[in-house]
Amino acid sequence: MINAINPIKPSWAVPSQIKSFCTTRAGGVSKSPFNSLNLGLNAGDDSADVLRNRSILSSHLPAEPLWLKQIHGITVSTPASRNAAASEPFEADAAVTNIPNQVLAILTADCMPVLFASKSGGVIGAAHAGWRGLSGGVLENTLQEMLAISPGLSPKDIAVWMGPAIGPTAFEVGEDVLQAFAAHGPAILSKAFRPITGSSGKYLADLYLLARDRLRSLGIDQIDGGDFCTFNDFENFFSYRRDKKTGRFASLIWISDAA
């Protein structure tokens, strides 16, 4: 039963063939501090446990996920680039597809997973949007590649769900992060970065607000999610900022061809 892994189902208006969910800590075999459904092979966990966890996850999916080698960049894995690659995992921080039952997956533990789906249900995307990727343009690149493989679509034809990430009361950053978003304009900076009293050059940053602003500027108007905090929800989520040595959970999306 899928309930054994206690998934979070995105609350967004998309066609019935679009399937998606986000795993939590529950339902795996990893030991503390990776307990229990750690899906990240590079987090320091026992690899046999992680592979067992991935097998548990795959039993709830139509195919093995397309795992990425995430590097906090802005490269998008596409059907064409995957066909040209020699082997997995694909070095990218986002992926798109229009192929049924091809499962896109993003691993996180504070960074923001962002899922995309066309309102017609024909093309999907998933992005790993920490502050580096978000400021660098990973959302823009994901949208661009979705439109490229589905001619005729416009940004207004795309729905987005922002998955669990570190929230605005917990994400403490320095001046370097604020400056990375300087090109977005002073209006969003004043809203998304709240100075921390008594700590010069330190801010509480709102990743959800920054992402929502960027998505709206691209012409996307259906944006849901953004109501989680990985740092403050130990029961459900891994958090690198909170625990340092910890696991990774996955946000997954696919186009189902099931009747």
Coordinates of C-alpha atoms in Angstrom, one line a residue:
M1 CA 0.0 0.0 0.0
I2 CA 1.2 3.5 -0.8
N3 CA 0.2 4.6 2.7
A4 CA 3.2 2.7 4.1
I5 CA 5.5 5.4 2.8
N6 CA 3.2 8.2 4.0
P7 CA 3.4 10.3 0.8
I8 CA 2.3 13.9 0.5
K9 CA -0.1 14.5 -2.5
P10 CA 0.2 17.9 -4.1
S11 CA -2.9 20.0 -3.9
W12 CA -3.2 21.4 -7.4
A13 CA -5.6 21.4 -10.3
V14 CA -4.1 19.2 -13.0
P15 CA -5.5 16.5 -15.4
S16 CA -6.2 13.1 -13.9
Q17 CA -3.3 11.5 -15.9
I18 CA -0.8 13.7 -14.0
K19 CA 0.4 11.7 -11.0
S20 CA 2.7 13.1 -8.3
F21 CA 3.6 12.8 -4.7
C22 CA 6.4 13.6 -2.3
T23 CA 7.9 11.1 0.1
T24 CA 8.5 11.7 3.8
R25 CA 10.8 10.1 6.2
A26 CA 8.4 7.2 6.8
G27 CA 8.4 3.7 5.3
G28 CA 12.1 2.8 4.8
V29 CA 14.8 0.7 6.3
S30 CA 17.6 3.2 7.0
K31 CA 18.9 3.7 10.5
S32 CA 19.4 6.9 12.4
P33 CA 20.1 9.6 11.5
F34 CA 18.8 8.6 8.0
N35 CA 15.7 7.0 9.4
S36 CA 13.9 5.8 7.5
L37 CA 13.1 6.3 3.9
N38 CA 16.4 8.0 2.8
L39 CA 16.6 8.0 -1.0
G40 CA 19.9 9.8 -1.4
L41 CA 22.9 7.6 -2.2
N42 CA 25.4 10.4 -1.5
A43 CA 24.2 11.4 2.0
G44 CA 26.5 9.0 3.9
D45 CA 23.9 6.3 4.5
D46 CA 24.6 2.6 3.9
S47 CA 24.1 2.1 0.1
A48 CA 22.3 -1.2 0.6
D49 CA 19.7 0.5 2.7
V50 CA 19.3 3.3 0.2
L51 CA 18.8 0.8 -2.7
R52 CA 16.3 -1.1 -0.6
N53 CA 14.4 2.2 0.0
R54 CA 14.5 3.0 -3.7
S55 CA 13.1 -0.4 -4.4
I56 CA 10.3 0.2 -1.9
L57 CA 9.5 3.5 -3.6
S58 CA 9.6 1.9 -7.1
S59 CA 6.9 -0.5 -6.1
H60 CA 4.5 2.4 -6.0
L61 CA 5.6 3.7 -9.4
P62 CA 5.0 2.7 -13.0
A63 CA 8.8 2.7 -13.7
E64 CA 12.1 3.3 -12.0
P65 CA 12.6 7.1 -11.5
L66 CA 15.0 9.1 -13.7
W67 CA 17.4 9.9 -10.9
L68 CA 19.6 13.0 -11.5
K69 CA 23.1 13.9 -10.3
Q70 CA 22.1 17.2 -8.8
I71 CA 24.8 19.8 -8.5
H72 CA 22.9 23.0 -7.7
G73 CA 23.0 24.1 -11.3
I74 CA 20.5 25.0 -14.0
T75 CA 20.9 22.3 -16.6
V76 CA 17.7 20.5 -17.6
S77 CA 17.6 16.8 -18.6
T78 CA 15.4 16.3 -21.7
P79 CA 14.3 13.2 -23.6
A80 CA 16.8 14.1 -26.3
S81 CA 19.7 14.6 -23.9
R82 CA 18.9 11.4 -22.1
N83 CA 18.9 9.5 -25.3
A84 CA 22.3 10.9 -26.1
A85 CA 23.8 10.1 -22.6
A86 CA 25.9 7.1 -22.1
S87 CA 24.5 6.2 -18.7
E88 CA 22.6 7.4 -15.6
P89 CA 22.5 9.3 -13.4
F90 CA 22.1 12.4 -15.6
E91 CA 24.0 15.5 -14.3
A92 CA 21.2 18.0 -14.1
D93 CA 19.0 19.8 -11.6
A94 CA 15.8 19.6 -13.5
A95 CA 14.1 17.2 -16.0
V96 CA 11.2 17.4 -18.4
T97 CA 9.3 14.7 -20.4
N98 CA 6.3 14.1 -22.6
I99 CA 6.7 10.4 -22.4
P100 CA 4.0 8.5 -20.5
N101 CA 5.1 6.6 -17.3
Q102 CA 8.6 8.2 -17.4
V103 CA 9.0 9.2 -13.7
L104 CA 10.8 12.4 -12.9
A105 CA 12.4 12.7 -9.5
I106 CA 14.0 15.5 -7.4
L107 CA 15.9 14.8 -4.2
T108 CA 16.0 17.4 -1.5
A109 CA 16.5 18.1 2.2
D110 CA 15.8 21.9 2.4
C111 CA 16.1 23.0 -1.2
M112 CA 12.8 23.5 -3.0
P113 CA 11.4 20.8 -5.3
V114 CA 9.2 22.4 -8.0
L115 CA 6.8 20.3 -10.1
F116 CA 5.4 21.5 -13.4
A117 CA 2.5 20.1 -15.5
S118 CA 0.8 21.4 -18.6
K119 CA -2.9 21.9 -18.1
S120 CA -3.6 19.6 -21.0
G121 CA -1.5 16.8 -19.3
G122 CA 0.9 16.3 -22.1
V123 CA 4.2 17.5 -20.7
I124 CA 5.7 17.7 -17.2
G125 CA 8.8 19.0 -15.5
A126 CA 10.6 18.8 -12.1
A127 CA 13.3 21.1 -10.8
H128 CA 15.7 21.3 -7.8
A129 CA 15.5 24.9 -6.7
G130 CA 17.8 25.8 -3.9
W131 CA 18.9 29.4 -3.8
R132 CA 21.7 28.9 -6.3
G133 CA 19.5 27.2 -8.9
L134 CA 16.7 29.6 -8.3
S135 CA 18.8 32.7 -8.7
G136 CA 20.6 31.1 -11.7
G137 CA 17.5 30.4 -13.7
V138 CA 16.6 26.7 -13.2
L139 CA 12.9 27.4 -13.3
E140 CA 13.2 29.5 -16.5
N141 CA 15.2 26.7 -18.1
T142 CA 12.7 24.1 -17.1
L143 CA 9.8 26.0 -18.5
Q144 CA 11.8 26.7 -21.7
E145 CA 12.4 23.0 -22.3
M146 CA 8.8 22.1 -21.6
L147 CA 7.6 24.5 -24.2
A148 CA 10.3 23.2 -26.6
I149 CA 9.0 19.7 -26.5
S150 CA 5.3 20.7 -26.7
P151 CA 5.0 23.4 -29.4
G152 CA 2.0 25.6 -29.1
L153 CA 2.0 25.8 -25.3
S154 CA 2.5 29.1 -23.5
P155 CA 3.4 29.7 -19.9
K156 CA -0.2 30.3 -19.0
D157 CA -0.8 26.6 -20.0
I158 CA 1.5 25.4 -17.2
A159 CA 0.6 24.7 -13.5
V160 CA 3.2 24.6 -10.8
W161 CA 3.4 23.0 -7.3
M162 CA 6.2 24.1 -4.9
G163 CA 7.1 21.2 -2.6
P164 CA 8.6 21.0 0.9
A165 CA 11.5 23.3 1.5
I166 CA 13.1 25.3 4.3
G167 CA 10.6 27.9 5.3
P168 CA 10.9 31.7 5.7
T169 CA 11.2 31.5 9.5
A170 CA 14.2 29.2 9.4
F171 CA 16.3 30.0 6.3
E172 CA 19.1 32.2 7.6
V173 CA 21.4 33.5 4.8
G174 CA 24.1 36.1 4.3
E175 CA 24.7 39.0 2.0
D176 CA 25.9 36.8 -0.7
V177 CA 22.5 35.1 -1.1
L178 CA 20.7 38.5 -1.2
Q179 CA 23.1 39.8 -3.9
A180 CA 22.5 36.6 -6.0
F181 CA 18.9 37.8 -6.4
A182 CA 19.8 41.5 -6.9
A183 CA 18.8 41.3 -10.6
H184 CA 15.3 40.4 -9.6
G185 CA 14.7 44.0 -8.4
P186 CA 14.5 45.8 -5.1
A187 CA 10.8 45.2 -4.6
I188 CA 11.1 41.5 -4.3
L189 CA 14.3 41.8 -2.2
S190 CA 12.6 43.9 0.4
K191 CA 9.8 41.3 0.7
A192 CA 11.8 38.1 0.5
F193 CA 14.8 39.0 2.7
R194 CA 14.0 40.1 6.3
P195 CA 17.0 41.5 8.2
I196 CA 17.8 39.6 11.4
T197 CA 17.9 42.0 14.3
G198 CA 21.4 42.2 15.9
S199 CA 23.1 40.2 13.1
S200 CA 24.5 42.5 10.5
G201 CA 24.4 41.1 7.0
K202 CA 22.2 38.3 8.0
Y203 CA 18.6 37.7 6.7
L204 CA 15.7 35.3 6.8
A205 CA 15.0 34.4 3.2
D206 CA 11.7 33.3 1.7
L207 CA 12.4 30.7 -1.1
Y208 CA 8.7 30.3 -1.8
L209 CA 8.2 34.0 -2.3
L210 CA 11.3 34.2 -4.5
A211 CA 10.1 31.3 -6.7
R212 CA 6.5 32.6 -6.9
D213 CA 7.8 36.0 -8.1
R214 CA 10.0 34.4 -10.7
L215 CA 7.3 32.1 -12.0
R216 CA 4.8 34.9 -12.2
S217 CA 7.3 37.0 -14.1
L218 CA 7.5 34.1 -16.6
G219 CA 3.7 34.2 -17.2
I220 CA 2.7 31.3 -15.0
D221 CA -0.3 32.1 -13.0
Q222 CA -1.3 28.8 -11.5
I223 CA 1.1 28.3 -8.6
D224 CA 0.3 26.1 -5.6
G225 CA 2.1 24.7 -2.6
G226 CA 4.7 26.6 -0.6
D227 CA 3.2 25.8 2.8
F228 CA 5.8 23.5 4.3
C229 CA 9.0 23.9 6.3
T230 CA 11.5 21.0 6.3
F231 CA 13.6 22.6 9.1
N232 CA 10.7 22.8 11.5
D233 CA 9.0 19.5 10.7
F234 CA 11.4 16.8 11.9
E235 CA 8.7 14.1 11.9
N236 CA 8.1 14.3 8.1
F237 CA 11.2 15.8 6.5
F238 CA 15.0 15.5 6.3
S239 CA 16.7 18.9 6.8
Y240 CA 20.4 19.5 6.1
R241 CA 20.3 22.8 7.8
R242 CA 18.8 21.3 10.9
D243 CA 20.7 18.0 11.2
K244 CA 23.8 18.2 8.8
K245 CA 24.0 14.4 8.6
T246 CA 20.7 13.4 7.2
G247 CA 18.8 11.8 4.3
R248 CA 17.0 13.0 1.3
F249 CA 13.3 12.7 0.3
A250 CA 11.9 12.7 -3.2
S251 CA 9.3 14.6 -5.2
L252 CA 8.0 12.6 -8.1
I253 CA 5.8 13.3 -11.1
W254 CA 4.7 11.3 -14.2
I255 CA 2.1 11.1 -16.9
S256 CA 0.1 7.9 -16.4
D257 CA -1.2 5.9 -19.4
A258 CA -3.4 3.8 -17.1
A259 CA -7.0 3.8 -18.0

